[in-house]
Amino acid sequence: MPEATPPSDAQRERIERARRLFVDLSPRRLFFTAAVPGALSMLSSSLYDLADGIFVGQILGEQAFAAVNFAMPFVIMVFAFGDLVGVGSSVPISIALGRGDHDRANNVFSCSIIMNVAGGGLLGGLLWLLSPWIMGMLGATGELADMAVTFVRMYALWSPVTTTMFAIDNYLRICGKIKSALALNVFMALVGAAVEFSLLYYARLGVFGAALGYCVAIASAVVVGMAPFAAGRMLLRLVRPRFTLELVREVMVAGMSAFLNNVASRLAAVILNVALLSTGGARAVSVYGMLMYAGGFIYPIIYGICDSLQPAVGYNWGARHFERVRAIERWCFGAAAFVGVGFSCVMFLFPEQVTRIFMADASGELLALAIWAFRCFSLTYLVRWFPIATLSLFTATENPKLAVLLSIFFALVAPLVALGVLWPLGLTGLWLNVPLSGLLSAGVALGLIRAFRDELHLR
């Protein structure tokens, strides 16, 4: 990779285009230019996640669906490292660009690619070795445990490549290539759906095929997404990396809230899965899987809106345009609220239809359990959008301590508190766990914003 050099005429034009996008566009036009395609980009990815759940539930059945849901939190924990580096590097990159320090931005970008590949490989190796012990420790036995281990190990094998995908999306948005980020996620979703369906329906490869299809899709998207960076056609350029402990620390601190949010939420999901398995058996785990897949459709839209505006917020924060930061965040919070409340109404009013998306032949006890679970769970989205948008604000404005504090409470402390409070209600208490933890987290998020509004320049 070449040493950093003064920007060429083409590079100066890319720099000016980024400035016009982040600084000159009105907040309303910026929202529709950046956040709407960003939400659609995340939606296309989440649609594939939804299709993955449908394929497994409809083709492989209830037991395989339970196994995949049991194993998925550990896969997401590895993916969380990609988010850590992606979000953690995007913040200093955006702020450096806002200050006009392009050499620093390119160095952080180049170092982060190496960190992602190396860290993904290390975590994947650990997951491969420990997965049988983990599943046994959590109470999975027999066919359920075997399928869960198979699923996890396939993702572990591909992790040096797959973790990088969760950073590329951020880098494309920083470069102003918002439509390219959308196209890349659509490409990944289409490839994944086609490959996975073929492996499940025609090749009959079971959960092995489900995991392999997703990994092939992500790896293909990584190759396509990195190509313009490798060719030097983007605002960010690959240069000879200059690692320092301070750089690594800065990336880790800035991305820690996203990482802890992912890991802590998956730990909470593991604990809930164990409680569900002991309280309601594999059937309850399957129903919880439906709730998670439905949430996996809704949350990415909210995250997509917030994450797509992060580069603009970081750029203007670095340039000290605080009034513009406030204007952008008003659009961010308003849109997140609209999406959350809207989907809450849909899930509450049409629980049977949502259930049949995953299991068309659901009936009797399973159907009744799922309908009640979806109605309870729908309350989640009335409030959960607020801590998500607040986390994005804290991260983009270089307030990692606030972001980490809210992340840990949001993803781990609140669910565990809710679990203890609602335990006497049995399965109903487990379905209400996420709504109550979302309400508690929204209260904490509001308290932090009010307490630190001067530091956040929100007055």
Coordinates of C-alpha atoms in Angstrom, one line a residue:
M1 CA 0.0 0.0 0.0
P2 CA 1.4 3.4 -0.9
E3 CA 2.5 6.1 1.5
A4 CA 0.2 9.0 2.1
T5 CA 0.7 11.7 -0.5
P6 CA -0.7 15.2 -1.1
P7 CA -4.2 15.0 -2.6
S8 CA -4.6 14.9 -6.4
D9 CA -7.1 17.0 -8.3
A10 CA -9.5 14.1 -8.3
Q11 CA -9.0 13.6 -4.6
R12 CA -9.6 17.3 -3.9
E13 CA -12.9 17.0 -5.8
R14 CA -13.9 14.1 -3.6
I15 CA -13.1 16.1 -0.5
E16 CA -15.2 19.0 -1.8
R17 CA -18.1 16.7 -2.6
A18 CA -18.0 15.4 1.0
R19 CA -18.0 18.9 2.3
R20 CA -20.9 20.0 0.2
L21 CA -22.9 16.9 1.3
F22 CA -22.2 17.2 5.0
V23 CA -22.1 21.0 5.4
D24 CA -24.0 22.7 2.6
L25 CA -27.1 20.6 2.2
S26 CA -30.1 21.6 4.3
P27 CA -30.8 19.1 7.2
R28 CA -34.0 18.0 5.4
R29 CA -32.2 17.3 2.1
L30 CA -29.4 15.7 3.9
F31 CA -31.8 13.4 5.7
F32 CA -33.4 12.3 2.4
T33 CA -30.1 12.0 0.7
A34 CA -28.3 10.1 3.4
A35 CA -30.7 8.6 6.0
V36 CA -33.4 7.3 3.7
P37 CA -30.9 5.3 1.4
G38 CA -29.1 4.3 4.6
A39 CA -32.3 2.9 6.1
L40 CA -33.1 1.1 2.8
S41 CA -29.6 -0.3 2.8
M42 CA -30.0 -1.7 6.3
L43 CA -33.5 -2.8 5.3
S44 CA -32.2 -4.8 2.4
S45 CA -29.8 -6.6 4.7
S46 CA -32.5 -7.2 7.3
L47 CA -34.8 -8.6 4.6
Y48 CA -32.2 -11.2 4.0
D49 CA -32.0 -11.9 7.7
L50 CA -35.8 -12.3 7.6
A51 CA -35.6 -14.5 4.6
D52 CA -33.0 -16.6 6.4
G53 CA -35.5 -17.1 9.3
I54 CA -38.3 -18.0 6.8
F55 CA -36.1 -20.5 4.9
V56 CA -35.0 -22.2 8.1
G57 CA -38.5 -22.3 9.6
Q58 CA -40.4 -23.3 6.5
I59 CA -37.8 -25.8 5.0
L60 CA -36.0 -27.2 8.0
G61 CA -38.7 -27.0 10.6
E62 CA -39.2 -26.1 14.3
Q63 CA -36.2 -27.9 15.7
A64 CA -33.7 -26.4 13.3
F65 CA -35.3 -23.0 13.8
A66 CA -34.7 -23.3 17.6
A67 CA -31.1 -24.4 17.0
V68 CA -30.3 -21.4 14.8
N69 CA -31.9 -19.1 17.3
F70 CA -30.0 -20.7 20.1
A71 CA -26.7 -20.3 18.2
M72 CA -27.2 -16.9 16.6
P73 CA -26.2 -14.7 19.6
F74 CA -22.7 -16.1 19.5
V75 CA -22.4 -15.4 15.8
I76 CA -23.6 -11.8 16.4
M77 CA -21.0 -11.4 19.1
V78 CA -18.2 -12.1 16.6
F79 CA -19.9 -9.7 14.1
A80 CA -19.9 -7.2 16.9
F81 CA -16.1 -6.9 16.6
G82 CA -16.6 -5.7 13.1
D83 CA -19.0 -3.0 14.4
L84 CA -16.5 -2.1 17.1
V85 CA -13.8 -1.3 14.5
G86 CA -16.2 0.1 11.9
V87 CA -18.0 2.5 14.2
G88 CA -14.8 3.1 16.3
S89 CA -12.8 4.1 13.3
S90 CA -15.6 6.0 11.5
V91 CA -15.9 8.6 14.4
P92 CA -12.2 9.7 14.3
I93 CA -12.2 9.5 10.5
S94 CA -15.2 11.8 10.1
I95 CA -13.9 14.3 12.7
A96 CA -10.5 14.3 11.0
L97 CA -12.1 15.0 7.6
G98 CA -14.1 17.8 9.2
R99 CA -10.8 19.3 10.5
G100 CA -9.2 18.8 7.1
D101 CA -6.7 16.2 8.3
H102 CA -6.9 13.7 5.4
D103 CA -3.6 11.9 6.2
R104 CA -4.9 11.0 9.6
A105 CA -8.2 9.9 8.2
N106 CA -6.5 7.6 5.6
N107 CA -4.2 6.1 8.3
V108 CA -7.1 5.3 10.7
F109 CA -9.0 3.7 7.8
S110 CA -6.0 1.5 6.7
C111 CA -5.2 0.4 10.2
S112 CA -8.9 -0.5 10.9
I113 CA -9.0 -2.9 7.9
I114 CA -6.1 -4.8 9.3
M115 CA -7.6 -4.8 12.8
N116 CA -10.8 -6.2 11.5
V117 CA -9.3 -9.1 9.7
A118 CA -6.9 -10.0 12.5
G119 CA -9.5 -9.6 15.3
G120 CA -12.1 -11.5 13.3
G121 CA -9.7 -14.4 12.8
L122 CA -8.8 -14.6 16.5
L123 CA -12.4 -14.5 17.7
G124 CA -13.5 -17.0 15.1
G125 CA -10.8 -19.5 16.2
L126 CA -11.9 -19.2 19.8
L127 CA -15.6 -19.7 18.8
W128 CA -14.8 -22.8 16.8
L129 CA -12.9 -24.4 19.7
L130 CA -15.4 -23.5 22.4
S131 CA -18.8 -23.9 20.7
P132 CA -19.4 -27.6 21.8
W133 CA -18.7 -26.7 25.4
I134 CA -20.8 -23.5 25.2
M135 CA -23.9 -25.3 23.9
G136 CA -23.6 -28.1 26.4
M137 CA -23.1 -25.6 29.3
L138 CA -26.3 -23.8 28.2
G139 CA -28.4 -27.0 28.4
A140 CA -28.6 -27.9 24.7
T141 CA -28.5 -31.6 24.0
G142 CA -28.8 -34.1 21.2
E143 CA -29.9 -32.9 17.8
L144 CA -30.5 -29.3 19.0
A145 CA -26.9 -29.0 20.3
D146 CA -25.4 -30.7 17.2
M147 CA -27.1 -28.3 14.8
A148 CA -26.2 -25.3 16.9
V149 CA -22.5 -26.2 16.9
T150 CA -22.6 -26.8 13.1
F151 CA -24.1 -23.4 12.5
V152 CA -21.7 -21.6 14.8
R153 CA -18.6 -23.3 13.4
M154 CA -19.4 -22.3 9.8
Y155 CA -19.5 -18.7 10.8
A156 CA -16.4 -19.0 12.8
L157 CA -14.5 -20.4 9.8
W158 CA -15.4 -17.3 7.7
S159 CA -15.1 -14.7 10.4
P160 CA -11.8 -13.0 9.2
V161 CA -13.7 -11.9 6.1
T162 CA -17.2 -11.5 7.4
T163 CA -16.4 -9.1 10.2
T164 CA -15.0 -6.6 7.7
M165 CA -18.4 -6.2 6.0
F166 CA -19.8 -4.4 9.1
A167 CA -17.2 -1.6 8.6
I168 CA -17.3 -1.2 4.8
D169 CA -20.8 0.2 5.0
N170 CA -19.6 2.9 7.3
Y171 CA -16.6 3.8 5.1
L172 CA -18.8 4.1 2.0
R173 CA -21.1 6.5 3.7
I174 CA -18.2 8.6 5.0
C175 CA -17.0 8.9 1.3
G176 CA -20.5 10.1 0.4
K177 CA -21.2 6.9 -1.6
I178 CA -24.6 6.4 0.0
K179 CA -26.2 4.8 -3.0
S180 CA -23.2 2.5 -3.3
A181 CA -23.7 1.3 0.3
L182 CA -27.4 0.6 -0.6
A183 CA -26.4 -1.3 -3.7
L184 CA -23.9 -3.3 -1.9
N185 CA -26.4 -4.4 0.8
V186 CA -28.9 -5.3 -1.9
F187 CA -26.3 -7.3 -3.7
M188 CA -25.5 -9.2 -0.5
A189 CA -29.1 -9.9 0.2
L190 CA -29.9 -11.2 -3.3
V191 CA -26.8 -13.4 -3.4
G192 CA -27.4 -14.7 0.1
A193 CA -31.1 -15.5 -0.6
A194 CA -30.3 -17.3 -3.8
V195 CA -27.4 -19.3 -2.4
E196 CA -29.1 -20.2 0.9
F197 CA -32.4 -21.3 -0.7
S198 CA -30.5 -23.5 -3.2
L199 CA -28.4 -25.1 -0.4
L200 CA -31.5 -25.7 1.8
Y201 CA -34.1 -26.6 -0.8
Y202 CA -32.1 -28.4 -3.5
A203 CA -28.9 -29.6 -1.8
R204 CA -30.7 -30.4 1.5
L205 CA -27.6 -29.2 3.5
G206 CA -29.6 -28.3 6.7
V207 CA -28.3 -25.7 9.1
F208 CA -24.8 -26.1 7.5
G209 CA -26.2 -24.8 4.3
A210 CA -28.0 -21.9 6.0
A211 CA -24.8 -20.7 7.6
L212 CA -22.7 -21.3 4.4
G213 CA -25.1 -19.3 2.3
Y214 CA -24.9 -16.3 4.5
C215 CA -21.1 -16.5 4.7
V216 CA -20.8 -16.7 0.9
A217 CA -23.0 -13.6 0.5
I218 CA -21.0 -11.5 3.0
A219 CA -17.7 -12.6 1.6
S220 CA -18.9 -11.6 -1.9
A221 CA -20.0 -8.2 -0.7
V222 CA -16.6 -7.6 1.0
V223 CA -14.8 -8.2 -2.2
V224 CA -17.1 -5.9 -4.2
G225 CA -17.1 -3.3 -1.5
M226 CA -13.4 -3.1 -1.0
A227 CA -12.6 -3.0 -4.8
P228 CA -13.0 0.8 -5.2
F229 CA -10.9 1.5 -2.1
A230 CA -8.1 -0.8 -3.3
A231 CA -8.2 0.9 -6.7
G232 CA -7.8 4.4 -5.1
R233 CA -11.1 5.7 -6.4
M234 CA -12.6 6.8 -3.1
L235 CA -12.2 9.7 -0.7
L236 CA -10.6 7.4 1.8
R237 CA -7.4 5.7 0.5
L238 CA -5.4 2.7 1.6
V239 CA -1.9 3.9 2.8
R240 CA 0.9 2.2 4.6
P241 CA -0.6 1.8 8.1
R242 CA 1.1 3.5 11.0
F243 CA -0.1 1.8 14.1
T244 CA 0.2 3.5 17.5
L245 CA -1.2 2.5 20.8
E246 CA -3.1 5.8 20.9
L247 CA -4.8 5.1 17.6
V248 CA -5.9 1.6 18.6
R249 CA -7.1 2.9 21.9
E250 CA -9.1 5.7 20.2
V251 CA -10.8 3.2 17.8
M252 CA -11.6 0.8 20.6
V253 CA -13.0 3.5 22.9
A254 CA -15.1 5.2 20.2
G255 CA -16.5 1.8 19.1
M256 CA -16.9 0.3 22.5
S257 CA -20.5 1.4 22.9
A258 CA -21.6 -0.3 19.7
F259 CA -19.6 -3.4 20.7
L260 CA -20.9 -3.6 24.2
N261 CA -24.4 -3.0 23.0
N262 CA -24.2 -5.9 20.6
V263 CA -22.4 -8.3 23.0
A264 CA -24.4 -7.4 26.1
S265 CA -27.7 -7.7 24.2
R266 CA -26.6 -11.2 22.9
L267 CA -25.6 -12.2 26.4
A268 CA -29.0 -11.1 27.6
A269 CA -30.5 -13.2 24.7
V270 CA -28.5 -16.2 25.8
I271 CA -29.8 -15.9 29.3
L272 CA -33.4 -15.5 28.0
N273 CA -32.9 -18.5 25.8
V274 CA -31.8 -20.6 28.8
A275 CA -34.8 -19.3 30.8
L276 CA -37.1 -20.1 27.8
L277 CA -35.7 -23.6 27.4
S278 CA -36.2 -24.4 31.0
T279 CA -39.7 -22.8 31.2
G280 CA -41.3 -23.6 27.8
G281 CA -38.9 -26.0 26.0
A282 CA -37.8 -25.7 22.4
R283 CA -41.2 -24.4 21.4
A284 CA -40.7 -21.3 23.5
V285 CA -37.2 -20.8 22.0
S286 CA -38.7 -21.0 18.6
V287 CA -41.3 -18.3 19.4
Y288 CA -38.6 -16.1 20.8
G289 CA -36.7 -16.7 17.6
M290 CA -39.7 -15.3 15.7
L291 CA -39.6 -12.2 17.9
M292 CA -35.9 -11.7 17.3
Y293 CA -36.3 -12.1 13.5
A294 CA -39.1 -9.6 13.5
G295 CA -37.0 -7.2 15.6
G296 CA -34.1 -7.9 13.2
F297 CA -36.3 -6.4 10.5
I298 CA -37.3 -3.3 12.5
Y299 CA -34.2 -2.3 14.4
P300 CA -31.9 -2.1 11.3
I301 CA -34.2 0.6 9.8
I302 CA -33.8 2.7 13.0
Y303 CA -30.1 1.9 13.1
G304 CA -29.8 2.7 9.4
I305 CA -31.3 6.1 9.9
C306 CA -29.1 6.9 12.9
D307 CA -25.8 5.4 11.5
S308 CA -26.2 7.1 8.1
L309 CA -26.3 10.5 9.7
Q310 CA -23.3 9.8 12.0
P311 CA -20.7 10.8 9.4
A312 CA -22.5 14.1 8.9
V313 CA -22.8 14.7 12.7
G314 CA -19.1 13.8 13.2
Y315 CA -18.0 16.0 10.4
N316 CA -19.9 19.0 11.7
W317 CA -18.8 18.3 15.3
G318 CA -15.2 18.3 14.1
A319 CA -15.9 21.6 12.3
R320 CA -17.7 23.0 15.4
H321 CA -20.9 23.6 13.5
F322 CA -23.0 22.7 16.6
E323 CA -26.3 24.3 15.4
R324 CA -26.2 22.1 12.4
V325 CA -25.5 19.0 14.6
R326 CA -28.7 19.8 16.6
A327 CA -30.7 20.2 13.4
I328 CA -29.5 16.9 12.0
E329 CA -30.3 15.1 15.3
R330 CA -33.8 16.5 15.3
W331 CA -34.4 14.7 12.0
C332 CA -32.7 11.6 13.4
F333 CA -34.8 11.3 16.6
G334 CA -38.1 12.2 14.8
A335 CA -37.6 9.6 12.1
A336 CA -36.6 6.9 14.6
A337 CA -39.8 7.6 16.6
F338 CA -42.0 7.4 13.5
V339 CA -40.6 4.0 12.5
G340 CA -40.7 2.6 16.1
V341 CA -44.3 3.5 16.8
G342 CA -45.5 2.5 13.3
F343 CA -44.1 -1.0 13.6
S344 CA -45.4 -1.4 17.1
C345 CA -48.9 -0.9 15.8
V346 CA -48.4 -3.4 13.0
M347 CA -47.1 -6.1 15.3
F348 CA -49.9 -5.6 17.9
L349 CA -52.7 -5.6 15.3
F350 CA -51.4 -8.5 13.1
P351 CA -49.6 -11.1 15.3
E352 CA -51.0 -14.2 13.5
Q353 CA -50.0 -12.9 10.1
V354 CA -46.5 -12.2 11.3
T355 CA -46.3 -15.7 12.9
R356 CA -47.2 -17.4 9.7
I357 CA -44.4 -15.6 7.8
F358 CA -42.0 -17.9 9.7
M359 CA -44.2 -21.0 10.2
A360 CA -47.1 -21.3 7.8
D361 CA -48.5 -24.4 9.4
A362 CA -48.4 -23.0 13.0
S363 CA -51.5 -24.0 14.9
G364 CA -52.9 -24.8 18.3
E365 CA -50.6 -24.2 21.2
L366 CA -47.7 -22.9 19.1
L367 CA -49.9 -20.3 17.3
A368 CA -51.6 -19.2 20.5
L369 CA -48.3 -18.8 22.3
A370 CA -46.8 -16.8 19.4
I371 CA -49.8 -14.5 19.1
W372 CA -49.6 -13.6 22.8
A373 CA -45.8 -13.2 22.6
F374 CA -46.0 -10.8 19.6
R375 CA -48.7 -8.7 21.3
C376 CA -46.5 -8.3 24.4
F377 CA -43.4 -7.7 22.4
S378 CA -45.0 -5.0 20.2
L379 CA -44.8 -2.6 23.2
T380 CA -41.0 -2.6 22.8
Y381 CA -40.9 -0.3 19.8
L382 CA -42.9 2.5 21.4
V383 CA -39.8 3.5 23.4
R384 CA -36.8 1.5 22.3
W385 CA -36.0 3.9 19.5
F386 CA -35.0 6.6 21.9
P387 CA -32.0 4.9 23.5
I388 CA -30.8 3.8 20.0
A389 CA -30.9 7.3 18.7
T390 CA -29.3 8.6 21.9
L391 CA -26.4 6.1 21.6
S392 CA -25.8 7.3 18.0
L393 CA -25.6 10.9 19.2
F394 CA -23.1 10.1 22.0
T395 CA -20.9 8.1 19.7
A396 CA -20.9 10.6 16.8
T397 CA -20.0 13.5 19.2
E398 CA -17.0 11.7 20.8
N399 CA -18.7 11.0 24.2
P400 CA -17.6 7.4 24.5
K401 CA -18.1 7.2 28.3
L402 CA -21.7 8.2 28.0
A403 CA -22.2 5.8 25.1
V404 CA -20.6 2.9 27.0
L405 CA -22.6 3.6 30.1
L406 CA -25.9 3.7 28.2
S407 CA -24.9 0.7 26.1
I408 CA -24.3 -1.5 29.1
F409 CA -27.5 -0.4 30.8
F410 CA -29.5 -0.7 27.6
A411 CA -28.3 -4.1 26.5
L412 CA -27.5 -6.0 29.8
V413 CA -28.4 -4.3 33.0
A414 CA -32.0 -3.4 32.1
P415 CA -32.9 -6.8 30.7
L416 CA -31.5 -8.6 33.8
V417 CA -33.4 -6.2 36.1
A418 CA -36.6 -6.8 34.0
L419 CA -36.0 -10.6 34.1
G420 CA -35.9 -10.5 37.9
V421 CA -39.0 -8.2 38.2
L422 CA -41.1 -10.2 35.7
W423 CA -39.9 -13.7 36.6
P424 CA -43.1 -14.5 38.6
L425 CA -45.2 -14.0 35.4
G426 CA -43.6 -17.0 33.7
L427 CA -43.5 -17.0 29.9
T428 CA -45.5 -13.7 29.8
G429 CA -42.8 -12.1 31.9
L430 CA -40.2 -13.3 29.4
W431 CA -42.1 -11.8 26.5
L432 CA -42.4 -8.5 28.4
N433 CA -38.7 -8.4 29.3
V434 CA -37.6 -6.4 26.2
P435 CA -40.5 -3.8 26.5
L436 CA -39.7 -3.1 30.2
S437 CA -36.0 -3.0 29.6
G438 CA -36.6 -0.5 26.7
L439 CA -38.7 1.7 29.0
L440 CA -36.0 1.7 31.7
S441 CA -33.3 2.5 29.1
A442 CA -35.3 5.3 27.6
G443 CA -35.5 6.9 31.0
V444 CA -31.7 6.6 31.6
A445 CA -31.1 8.0 28.1
L446 CA -33.3 11.0 28.7
G447 CA -31.6 11.6 32.1
L448 CA -28.1 11.5 30.5
I449 CA -29.1 14.0 27.8
R450 CA -30.5 16.4 30.3
A451 CA -27.5 16.1 32.6
F452 CA -24.9 16.6 29.8
R453 CA -26.8 18.9 27.5
D454 CA -24.1 21.6 27.8
E455 CA -21.3 19.2 26.8
L456 CA -23.4 18.0 23.9
H457 CA -24.2 21.7 22.9
L458 CA -27.9 21.0 23.0
R459 CA -29.0 24.3 24.5

